[in-house]
CSV table of C-alpha atoms in Angstrom, one decimal:
chain,number,residue,atom,x,y,z
A,1,VAL,CA,53.4,74.3,282.7
A,2,VAL,CA,50.6,72.5,284.4
A,3,VAL,CA,47.2,72.3,282.8
A,4,GLN,CA,44.2,71.7,285.0
A,5,SER,CA,41.4,69.7,283.5
A,6,ARG,CA,38.6,67.2,284.3
A,7,THR,CA,37.4,68.7,287.6
A,8,ASN,CA,33.7,68.3,286.8
A,9,GLU,CA,33.3,72.1,286.8
A,10,LYS,CA,31.5,73.8,284.0
A,11,PHE,CA,33.2,76.9,282.7
A,12,ASP,CA,31.5,79.7,280.7
A,13,LEU,CA,34.4,81.3,278.8
A,14,GLU,CA,33.8,84.5,276.9
A,15,CYS,CA,36.2,86.2,274.6
A,16,THR,CA,37.3,89.6,276.0
A,17,LEU,CA,38.7,92.5,274.0
A,18,PRO,CA,41.2,94.2,273.9
A,19,SER,CA,44.0,91.7,274.1
A,20,SER,CA,45.8,94.0,276.5
A,21,SER,CA,43.6,92.7,279.3
A,22,PRO,CA,45.2,90.2,281.8
A,23,ASP,CA,42.9,87.5,280.2
A,24,TRP,CA,45.6,85.9,278.1
A,25,PHE,CA,44.6,83.6,275.2
A,26,ASN,CA,40.9,84.3,276.1
A,27,LEU,CA,41.1,81.6,278.8
A,28,ARG,CA,40.1,82.5,282.3
A,29,ILE,CA,40.0,79.5,284.5
A,30,ASP,CA,40.7,79.6,288.2
A,31,GLU,CA,43.3,76.9,289.0
A,32,LEU,CA,43.3,74.4,291.8
A,33,GLY,CA,45.5,75.6,294.8
A,34,GLU,CA,48.0,72.9,294.2
A,35,VAL,CA,48.3,73.7,290.5
A,36,SER,CA,48.8,77.3,291.2
A,37,ALA,CA,51.5,76.5,293.9
A,38,GLN,CA,53.3,74.2,291.4
A,39,VAL,CA,53.3,76.9,288.7
A,40,LYS,CA,54.7,79.5,291.2
A,41,ARG,CA,57.4,77.0,292.3
A,42,SER,CA,58.4,76.2,288.7
A,43,ILE,CA,58.4,79.7,287.2
A,44,CYS,CA,60.4,82.2,289.3
A,45,SER,CA,60.1,85.0,286.7
A,46,PHE,CA,57.8,85.5,283.8
A,47,PRO,CA,58.2,85.2,281.0
A,48,PRO,CA,60.6,82.4,281.8
A,49,VAL,CA,64.0,82.4,280.0
A,50,ALA,CA,64.1,78.8,278.8
A,51,LYS,CA,65.0,77.0,275.6
A,52,CYS,CA,62.2,74.5,276.0
A,53,MET,CA,59.0,74.0,277.9
A,54,SER,CA,57.0,70.9,278.7
A,55,ILE,CA,53.3,70.4,279.4
A,56,ASP,CA,52.6,67.4,281.7
A,57,PHE,CA,49.2,65.7,281.6
A,58,MET,CA,48.4,64.1,285.0
A,59,LEU,CA,45.2,62.2,285.8
A,60,TYR,CA,43.9,62.4,289.4
A,61,THR,CA,41.9,59.2,290.0
A,62,CYS,CA,39.0,58.7,292.4
A,63,ASP,CA,41.2,56.7,294.8
A,64,GLY,CA,43.7,59.5,295.1
A,65,GLU,CA,46.3,58.2,292.7
A,66,ILE,CA,48.1,60.5,290.3
A,67,LEU,CA,48.8,58.9,286.9
A,68,PRO,CA,51.1,60.7,284.4
A,69,MET,CA,49.4,60.5,281.0
A,70,GLU,CA,51.6,62.4,278.5
A,71,THR,CA,54.3,65.0,278.3
A,72,TRP,CA,54.5,67.5,275.4
A,73,ALA,CA,57.9,69.3,274.9
A,74,PHE,CA,58.2,72.5,273.0
A,75,SER,CA,61.5,74.3,272.1
A,76,VAL,CA,62.5,77.6,270.6
A,77,ASP,CA,64.9,77.9,267.7
A,78,GLU,CA,67.4,80.6,268.7
A,79,GLU,CA,67.9,81.6,265.1
A,80,GLU,CA,64.2,82.3,264.7
A,81,GLN,CA,64.1,84.2,268.1
A,82,ARG,CA,66.6,86.8,266.7
A,83,THR,CA,64.1,87.8,264.0
A,84,VAL,CA,62.4,91.2,264.5
A,85,TRP,CA,58.7,90.4,264.5
A,86,ALA,CA,56.1,92.6,262.9
A,87,ASP,CA,52.6,93.2,264.4
A,88,ASP,CA,51.0,90.7,262.0
A,89,VAL,CA,53.5,88.0,263.0
A,90,LYS,CA,52.9,88.7,266.7
A,91,SER,CA,49.1,88.3,266.2
A,92,GLN,CA,49.7,85.1,264.3
A,93,LEU,CA,51.9,83.8,267.2
A,94,TYR,CA,49.1,84.8,269.6
A,95,LEU,CA,46.6,82.9,267.6
A,96,GLN,CA,48.8,79.8,267.3
A,97,LEU,CA,49.6,79.8,271.0
A,98,SER,CA,45.9,80.0,271.8
A,99,VAL,CA,45.2,77.1,269.5
A,100,MET,CA,48.0,75.1,271.2
A,101,LEU,CA,46.6,75.8,274.7
A,102,ARG,CA,43.1,74.8,273.7
A,103,SER,CA,44.4,71.7,272.0
A,104,ALA,CA,46.3,70.8,275.3
A,105,MET,CA,43.0,71.2,277.2
A,106,VAL,CA,41.2,68.9,274.8
A,107,ALA,CA,43.9,66.3,274.8
A,108,ALA,CA,43.9,66.3,278.6
A,109,ARG,CA,40.2,65.6,278.6
A,110,MET,CA,40.2,63.1,275.7
A,111,THR,CA,43.2,60.9,276.5
A,112,PRO,CA,41.6,59.1,279.5
A,113,LEU,CA,38.4,58.5,277.4
A,114,HIS,CA,40.4,57.1,274.5
A,115,ARG,CA,42.3,54.7,276.7
A,116,LEU,CA,39.0,53.5,278.4
A,117,ALA,CA,37.4,53.0,275.0
A,118,SER,CA,40.4,51.1,273.7
A,119,ILE,CA,40.3,48.8,276.8
A,120,LEU,CA,36.6,48.2,276.5
A,121,ALA,CA,36.9,47.4,272.8
A,122,LEU,CA,39.6,44.8,273.6
A,123,LEU,CA,37.3,43.3,276.2
A,124,ASP,CA,34.3,43.4,273.7
A,125,LEU,CA,32.4,45.7,276.0
A,126,SER,CA,30.7,49.1,275.3
A,127,PHE,CA,29.9,52.2,277.4
């Protein structure tokens, strides 16, 4: 999964109801063409049948470099997957996944700032 972030675009995201709309997790952000192409190459069918998933955080620098920042790996316990889920459990899962995705977006934005602040603190400089 590729998360697009830090493109200097301001997004006004509104919660849409009902949840049966194609606006999953109340996030509707148009992706960069290259991000969309990578997702289409990586996921042949949806939902993917996989035991684990990773989220890669990449930083595109001003001079055209691509710096890998972090990788988060998630896995599914097959024993838990066999459990029949009630509606309230499904809504809890939906809530937890939306929190995870929003956390990933925040982490993608904050990691470069934290590293810069750490370097400046070591050099005894400030913003």
